[in-house]
Amino acid sequence: MRILLMGNPNVGKSVIFNRLTGIKVVISNYPGTTIEFLEGSMMVDGTKVRIIDVPGTYSLNPSDKAEEVAVNILMKEKNHLIVDVVDATSLERNLYLTLQLLDLPIPIIVNLNMIDLARERGIDINKDALAEALAAPVVSSVAISGEGVQELRGAIGKIVKERVVDGNTV
Amino acid sequence: MEIQFEPRVEKAIKSIEERTNLPRWQVILGLEGNKDFRKKIPSHILKESIREVEKDHREPIELIMLKARFGQAGSIASLTQQVHHRHPTLLEKLGDATVKPLTGLPIAVGVLWGMFNLFIMVAGFITDRVMVPFFEGPYDGFIRSVLEPVFPTGFMHDMLLGATGTGYLESFGVLTTGVFVPIGIVLPAVLVFYIILTLLEDLGYLPRLAVLVDTVFHRMGLHGYSIVPVILGFGCNIPGVMATRAFSTHKQRFMMLTMLGVSIPCMAQTAVILNIVGPFGLGWVALIYFILMSIFIGIGVLLNKLMRGEAPEIAIEIPPYRMPRLSNLLMKTRLRTGQFLLEAIPWVFVGIIIVNVLYALGITELMSRVSSPLLGWWLGLPEEAIYPLIIGFLRKDVATGLLAPLRDANVMNIYQIVTTVTILVIYFPCAATFMVFLKELGIRDTLKSTTIMLIFAFGVGGLLHFLFSFFA
């Protein structure tokens, strides 16, 4: 079972990765901090799943080397789930990649991150309406403080359970 | 989930799906312009299928798809989010002030100058007041009490504990200079630098700096974002090199890597500059930085003219300012400092062992005799200067230990010291960075880049010799 953490640059993928796997990674406040992918693992209901922190990308048509790395990880190997990390403060721009990912034959969880900053800026996002429009589960979080990470684990666990039968991924 | 495009686009997708048997998602990616998937669609099928829709829209299919996606994203966003009006916060106002040239430039100069002073002060304090007393006191007593009974004299004694009667910087034992240089001198610099860097990074200042310096970098065919690899390069060139992966063309990457290697001194090189040249006064240090900056711009302008290739614009996001978190600061500083120690110490040990072995075999003497005509005639340096220059290929900080005695014994005067240190900083990054160059650029371009470095190092060295002999 292989899970990809994807999303635009500087949305907090590495923070989520660190929260889920406990692996320490360099996190900064500028786009393009992660230029190579990192792999870690987490236990979900007794199943060990691999998690990959993919460099940020704005679209699936790569325009630089880091984005190329991202798209290659997505295309060259079998993946079972994408956690699409979305910056809640700029939903519209982030949804471009989300929509591209939704077309792929891989299940996806949308993770609205930095929801605290969005609230501070007066942005209210209706999670249920978004989940309905995208036909995908939506989980909000503040990765840096850990808020919502438990819920994200739960959402990942649900999909892992559906896909893992007798220890084999289907 | 399947997202529907407008009917004519859907028709094109369906027609390609039927004629090629590719799944819908692959056809869409191909139409959106992903090269790998575009290749899967035979070009005549592609042309026939998109002719109609391109004609109607008078736009290439990639653009039609792009607009369609943004249309979808926009309508979903407006359906699911509500934006209320509110006043900008203090951090947001500060965010604007640091990007606008009128207020931003003075702030940038102030921030960088302040940080540089803080860096010199704190790093210097740790080295002089903490590290030197520790190494020359309790540490020295301990290793001598353990090792001197075993190796009272001879090659192993000198290899481990260095020459007797010299300080920790210049004795050249694996356990004296080999431990003192990376931990006593370079580590404090690295530590303080990374704390400052992390604060600026986590706050979100670097992309704003990128906006301010954008015009200058565009003169060199580079983008303002180049400030990120440059600033990372001041710590260690390796992360700087890696950060250029965000550049969109090979030309820009080659240029930036060469400029980093030649003229951005990493912390090990900074330690050499400060420790060897610093005692003569900050003016001499400033001169070296001025030379490096001129070379940086010179190479940029030159390569931009000589190399073919585009320098396209890229858009970068300016994230909002965020308060740095102590936990992240500690974690990142530990991670980066650990990486430095892991990378530096083995090379320093190797360098010191090589120096000892070459010295014991008498090869150093041979080398200096062979190279002395070039050194003397072209650079005006004594033959001993060849040792730091050669060991500098491995690691710059080891060269500090070789230069210090030459300076203290008045074998070299200040002009010769400045020339040597300048060459040392320019001519070759270090063995570890060289490996990363190979990995990122390949052999051919690494050789090209190295050639440029050598030309500049000895060109500038010769020029300095000429100028110094003229004025001094």
PDB file of C-alpha atoms in Angstrom, chain B residues 73-248:
ATOM      1  CA  ALA B  73     -12.153  25.279  -9.920  1.00  0.00           C
ATOM      2  CA  GLY B  74     -13.640  28.763  -9.758  1.00  0.00           C
ATOM      3  CA  SER B  75     -17.224  27.598  -9.701  1.00  0.00           C
ATOM      4  CA  ILE B  76     -16.541  24.949  -7.051  1.00  0.00           C
ATOM      5  CA  ALA B  77     -14.712  27.510  -4.930  1.00  0.00           C
ATOM      6  CA  SER B  78     -17.489  30.076  -5.170  1.00  0.00           C
ATOM      7  CA  LEU B  79     -20.076  27.417  -4.310  1.00  0.00           C
ATOM      8  CA  THR B  80     -18.250  26.191  -1.216  1.00  0.00           C
ATOM      9  CA  GLN B  81     -16.555  29.201   0.309  1.00  0.00           C
ATOM     10  CA  GLN B  82     -17.629  32.540   1.678  1.00  0.00           C
ATOM     11  CA  VAL B  83     -15.188  35.367   2.072  1.00  0.00           C
ATOM     12  CA  HIS B  84     -15.910  38.054   4.652  1.00  0.00           C
ATOM     13  CA  HIS B  85     -14.300  41.436   4.607  1.00  0.00           C
ATOM     14  CA  ARG B  86     -11.832  42.337   7.340  1.00  0.00           C
ATOM     15  CA  HIS B  87      -8.932  44.659   7.961  1.00  0.00           C
ATOM     16  CA  PRO B  88      -5.356  43.650   7.209  1.00  0.00           C
ATOM     17  CA  THR B  89      -3.402  42.414  10.228  1.00  0.00           C
ATOM     18  CA  LEU B  90      -0.081  43.798  11.380  1.00  0.00           C
ATOM     19  CA  LEU B  91       1.824  40.900   9.786  1.00  0.00           C
ATOM     20  CA  GLU B  92       0.069  41.551   6.486  1.00  0.00           C
ATOM     21  CA  LYS B  93       0.956  45.229   6.574  1.00  0.00           C
ATOM     22  CA  LEU B  94       4.541  44.276   7.333  1.00  0.00           C
ATOM     23  CA  GLY B  95       4.324  41.809   4.444  1.00  0.00           C
ATOM     24  CA  ASP B  96       3.484  44.627   2.044  1.00  0.00           C
ATOM     25  CA  ALA B  97       6.096  46.973   3.463  1.00  0.00           C
ATOM     26  CA  THR B  98       8.890  44.460   2.903  1.00  0.00           C
ATOM     27  CA  VAL B  99       8.025  43.916  -0.767  1.00  0.00           C
ATOM     28  CA  LYS B 100       7.543  47.503  -1.915  1.00  0.00           C
ATOM     29  CA  PRO B 101      10.943  48.793  -3.116  1.00  0.00           C
ATOM     30  CA  LEU B 102      10.727  52.126  -1.277  1.00  0.00           C
ATOM     31  CA  THR B 103      10.381  50.542   2.155  1.00  0.00           C
ATOM     32  CA  GLY B 104      11.529  47.027   1.250  1.00  0.00           C
ATOM     33  CA  LEU B 105      15.062  47.820   0.096  1.00  0.00           C
ATOM     34  CA  PRO B 106      16.111  49.706   3.237  1.00  0.00           C
ATOM     35  CA  ILE B 107      14.530  46.965   5.347  1.00  0.00           C
ATOM     36  CA  ALA B 108      16.386  44.282   3.360  1.00  0.00           C
ATOM     37  CA  VAL B 109      19.736  46.055   3.736  1.00  0.00           C
ATOM     38  CA  GLY B 110      19.058  46.540   7.441  1.00  0.00           C
ATOM     39  CA  VAL B 111      18.008  42.923   7.985  1.00  0.00           C
ATOM     40  CA  LEU B 112      20.979  41.446   6.118  1.00  0.00           C
ATOM     41  CA  TRP B 113      23.497  43.800   7.700  1.00  0.00           C
ATOM     42  CA  GLY B 114      22.081  43.148  11.158  1.00  0.00           C
ATOM     43  CA  MET B 115      22.110  39.423  10.633  1.00  0.00           C
ATOM     44  CA  PHE B 116      25.692  39.490   9.360  1.00  0.00           C
ATOM     45  CA  ASN B 117      26.879  41.429  12.397  1.00  0.00           C
ATOM     46  CA  LEU B 118      24.966  39.208  14.764  1.00  0.00           C
ATOM     47  CA  PHE B 119      26.481  36.209  13.014  1.00  0.00           C
ATOM     48  CA  ILE B 120      30.081  37.411  13.326  1.00  0.00           C
ATOM     49  CA  MET B 121      29.580  38.443  16.930  1.00  0.00           C
ATOM     50  CA  VAL B 122      27.884  35.305  18.226  1.00  0.00           C
ATOM     51  CA  ALA B 123      29.918  32.794  16.192  1.00  0.00           C
ATOM     52  CA  GLY B 124      33.152  34.555  17.156  1.00  0.00           C
ATOM     53  CA  PHE B 125      32.140  34.594  20.812  1.00  0.00           C
ATOM     54  CA  ILE B 126      31.406  30.858  20.851  1.00  0.00           C
ATOM     55  CA  THR B 127      34.727  30.020  19.169  1.00  0.00           C
ATOM     56  CA  ASP B 128      36.933  32.332  21.240  1.00  0.00           C
ATOM     57  CA  ARG B 129      35.255  32.096  24.616  1.00  0.00           C
ATOM     58  CA  VAL B 130      33.878  28.566  24.647  1.00  0.00           C
ATOM     59  CA  MET B 131      35.589  26.345  22.107  1.00  0.00           C
ATOM     60  CA  VAL B 132      39.212  27.481  22.393  1.00  0.00           C
ATOM     61  CA  PRO B 133      39.314  27.283  26.218  1.00  0.00           C
ATOM     62  CA  PHE B 134      37.620  23.886  26.105  1.00  0.00           C
ATOM     63  CA  PHE B 135      39.892  22.345  23.457  1.00  0.00           C
ATOM     64  CA  GLU B 136      43.139  23.752  24.807  1.00  0.00           C
ATOM     65  CA  GLY B 137      42.122  22.975  28.379  1.00  0.00           C
ATOM     66  CA  PRO B 138      40.220  19.868  29.482  1.00  0.00           C
ATOM     67  CA  TYR B 139      40.050  18.242  26.039  1.00  0.00           C
ATOM     68  CA  ASP B 140      43.787  18.523  25.453  1.00  0.00           C
ATOM     69  CA  GLY B 141      44.596  17.173  28.897  1.00  0.00           C
ATOM     70  CA  PHE B 142      42.287  14.215  28.366  1.00  0.00           C
ATOM     71  CA  ILE B 143      43.521  13.016  24.952  1.00  0.00           C
ATOM     72  CA  ARG B 144      47.145  13.485  25.928  1.00  0.00           C
ATOM     73  CA  SER B 145      46.739  11.501  29.119  1.00  0.00           C
ATOM     74  CA  VAL B 146      45.157   8.671  27.136  1.00  0.00           C
ATOM     75  CA  LEU B 147      47.344   8.636  24.019  1.00  0.00           C
ATOM     76  CA  GLU B 148      50.805   9.806  25.032  1.00  0.00           C
ATOM     77  CA  PRO B 149      51.554   6.683  27.091  1.00  0.00           C
ATOM     78  CA  VAL B 150      50.752   4.579  23.994  1.00  0.00           C
ATOM     79  CA  PHE B 151      52.462   6.719  21.332  1.00  0.00           C
ATOM     80  CA  PRO B 152      55.108   8.821  23.085  1.00  0.00           C
ATOM     81  CA  THR B 153      56.685   9.974  19.787  1.00  0.00           C
ATOM     82  CA  GLY B 154      56.891   9.051  16.134  1.00  0.00           C
ATOM     83  CA  PHE B 155      54.566   9.032  13.145  1.00  0.00           C
ATOM     84  CA  MET B 156      51.418   7.880  14.986  1.00  0.00           C
ATOM     85  CA  HIS B 157      51.947  10.497  17.691  1.00  0.00           C
ATOM     86  CA  ASP B 158      52.183  13.258  15.103  1.00  0.00           C
ATOM     87  CA  MET B 159      49.318  11.848  13.085  1.00  0.00           C
ATOM     88  CA  LEU B 160      46.952  11.781  16.077  1.00  0.00           C
ATOM     89  CA  LEU B 161      48.165  14.615  18.289  1.00  0.00           C
ATOM     90  CA  GLY B 162      50.019  16.757  15.795  1.00  0.00           C
ATOM     91  CA  ALA B 163      53.348  18.504  16.014  1.00  0.00           C
ATOM     92  CA  THR B 164      54.343  19.346  19.560  1.00  0.00           C
ATOM     93  CA  GLY B 165      54.480  22.933  20.705  1.00  0.00           C
ATOM     94  CA  THR B 166      51.919  24.303  18.215  1.00  0.00           C
ATOM     95  CA  GLY B 167      48.374  25.464  18.772  1.00  0.00           C
ATOM     96  CA  TYR B 168      45.231  23.513  18.023  1.00  0.00           C
ATOM     97  CA  LEU B 169      44.674  25.264  14.732  1.00  0.00           C
ATOM     98  CA  GLU B 170      48.000  24.361  13.168  1.00  0.00           C
ATOM     99  CA  SER B 171      49.357  21.216  14.834  1.00  0.00           C
ATOM    100  CA  PHE B 172      47.680  19.010  12.216  1.00  0.00           C
ATOM    101  CA  GLY B 173      46.851  15.958  14.269  1.00  0.00           C
ATOM    102  CA  VAL B 174      43.658  14.088  13.519  1.00  0.00           C
ATOM    103  CA  LEU B 175      42.475  14.518  17.107  1.00  0.00           C
ATOM    104  CA  THR B 176      43.739  18.069  17.531  1.00  0.00           C
ATOM    105  CA  THR B 177      43.280  20.139  14.362  1.00  0.00           C
ATOM    106  CA  GLY B 178      40.997  17.488  12.840  1.00  0.00           C
ATOM    107  CA  VAL B 179      38.488  17.868  15.655  1.00  0.00           C
ATOM    108  CA  PHE B 180      39.091  21.516  16.502  1.00  0.00           C
ATOM    109  CA  VAL B 181      38.601  22.968  13.003  1.00  0.00           C
ATOM    110  CA  PRO B 182      35.186  21.443  12.242  1.00  0.00           C
ATOM    111  CA  ILE B 183      33.836  21.627  15.807  1.00  0.00           C
ATOM    112  CA  GLY B 184      35.624  24.596  17.335  1.00  0.00           C
ATOM    113  CA  ILE B 185      35.655  26.936  14.353  1.00  0.00           C
ATOM    114  CA  VAL B 186      33.161  25.893  11.702  1.00  0.00           C
ATOM    115  CA  LEU B 187      30.410  24.406  13.866  1.00  0.00           C
ATOM    116  CA  PRO B 188      29.681  27.641  15.793  1.00  0.00           C
ATOM    117  CA  ALA B 189      29.435  29.492  12.462  1.00  0.00           C
ATOM    118  CA  VAL B 190      27.176  26.808  11.008  1.00  0.00           C
ATOM    119  CA  LEU B 191      24.985  26.734  14.090  1.00  0.00           C
ATOM    120  CA  VAL B 192      24.472  30.492  14.262  1.00  0.00           C
ATOM    121  CA  PHE B 193      23.982  30.744  10.505  1.00  0.00           C
ATOM    122  CA  TYR B 194      21.315  28.059  10.482  1.00  0.00           C
ATOM    123  CA  ILE B 195      19.418  29.583  13.394  1.00  0.00           C
ATOM    124  CA  ILE B 196      19.304  32.923  11.563  1.00  0.00           C
ATOM    125  CA  LEU B 197      18.448  31.261   8.242  1.00  0.00           C
ATOM    126  CA  THR B 198      15.651  29.215   9.806  1.00  0.00           C
ATOM    127  CA  LEU B 199      14.109  32.304  11.380  1.00  0.00           C
ATOM    128  CA  LEU B 200      14.082  34.098   8.025  1.00  0.00           C
ATOM    129  CA  GLU B 201      12.767  30.989   6.255  1.00  0.00           C
ATOM    130  CA  ASP B 202       9.964  30.245   8.675  1.00  0.00           C
ATOM    131  CA  LEU B 203       8.875  33.832   8.837  1.00  0.00           C
ATOM    132  CA  GLY B 204       8.543  33.823   5.040  1.00  0.00           C
ATOM    133  CA  TYR B 205      11.123  36.514   4.290  1.00  0.00           C
ATOM    134  CA  LEU B 206      13.077  34.731   1.526  1.00  0.00           C
ATOM    135  CA  PRO B 207      10.426  34.957  -1.234  1.00  0.00           C
ATOM    136  CA  ARG B 208      10.063  38.659  -0.448  1.00  0.00           C
ATOM    137  CA  LEU B 209      13.787  39.124  -0.814  1.00  0.00           C
ATOM    138  CA  ALA B 210      13.415  37.335  -4.150  1.00  0.00           C
ATOM    139  CA  VAL B 211      10.958  39.980  -5.317  1.00  0.00           C
ATOM    140  CA  LEU B 212      13.306  42.809  -4.325  1.00  0.00           C
ATOM    141  CA  VAL B 213      16.366  41.419  -6.098  1.00  0.00           C
ATOM    142  CA  ASP B 214      14.424  40.254  -9.150  1.00  0.00           C
ATOM    143  CA  THR B 215      15.520  43.149 -11.375  1.00  0.00           C
ATOM    144  CA  VAL B 216      19.215  42.622 -10.609  1.00  0.00           C
ATOM    145  CA  PHE B 217      19.024  38.906 -11.325  1.00  0.00           C
ATOM    146  CA  HIS B 218      17.109  39.430 -14.541  1.00  0.00           C
ATOM    147  CA  ARG B 219      20.108  41.350 -15.916  1.00  0.00           C
ATOM    148  CA  MET B 220      21.920  38.019 -15.630  1.00  0.00           C
ATOM    149  CA  GLY B 221      19.118  35.988 -17.176  1.00  0.00           C
ATOM    150  CA  LEU B 222      18.156  34.624 -13.795  1.00  0.00           C
ATOM    151  CA  HIS B 223      15.105  34.965 -11.643  1.00  0.00           C
ATOM    152  CA  GLY B 224      14.851  36.647  -8.251  1.00  0.00           C
ATOM    153  CA  TYR B 225      14.150  33.237  -6.757  1.00  0.00           C
ATOM    154  CA  SER B 226      17.894  32.605  -7.259  1.00  0.00           C
ATOM    155  CA  ILE B 227      18.365  34.367  -3.935  1.00  0.00           C
ATOM    156  CA  VAL B 228      17.136  31.178  -2.241  1.00  0.00           C
ATOM    157  CA  PRO B 229      19.972  28.929  -3.498  1.00  0.00           C
ATOM    158  CA  VAL B 230      22.415  31.797  -2.913  1.00  0.00           C
ATOM    159  CA  ILE B 231      21.420  32.207   0.729  1.00  0.00           C
ATOM    160  CA  LEU B 232      21.334  28.440   1.310  1.00  0.00           C
ATOM    161  CA  GLY B 233      24.759  28.317  -0.386  1.00  0.00           C
ATOM    162  CA  PHE B 234      26.239  30.606   2.258  1.00  0.00           C
ATOM    163  CA  GLY B 235      25.596  27.774   4.706  1.00  0.00           C
ATOM    164  CA  CYS B 236      26.730  24.941   2.470  1.00  0.00           C
ATOM    165  CA  ASN B 237      26.784  24.844  -1.315  1.00  0.00           C
ATOM    166  CA  ILE B 238      25.105  21.425  -1.447  1.00  0.00           C
ATOM    167  CA  PRO B 239      21.602  22.514  -0.339  1.00  0.00           C
ATOM    168  CA  GLY B 240      22.073  25.552  -2.575  1.00  0.00           C
ATOM    169  CA  VAL B 241      22.702  23.283  -5.544  1.00  0.00           C
ATOM    170  CA  MET B 242      19.671  21.175  -4.699  1.00  0.00           C
ATOM    171  CA  ALA B 243      17.425  24.228  -4.463  1.00  0.00           C
ATOM    172  CA  THR B 244      18.153  25.041  -8.115  1.00  0.00           C
ATOM    173  CA  ARG B 245      15.851  22.177  -9.009  1.00  0.00           C
ATOM    174  CA  ALA B 246      13.082  24.730  -8.869  1.00  0.00           C
ATOM    175  CA  PHE B 247      14.680  26.494 -11.877  1.00  0.00           C
ATOM    176  CA  SER B 248      12.979  25.799 -15.155  1.00  0.00           C
TER     177      SER B 248
END
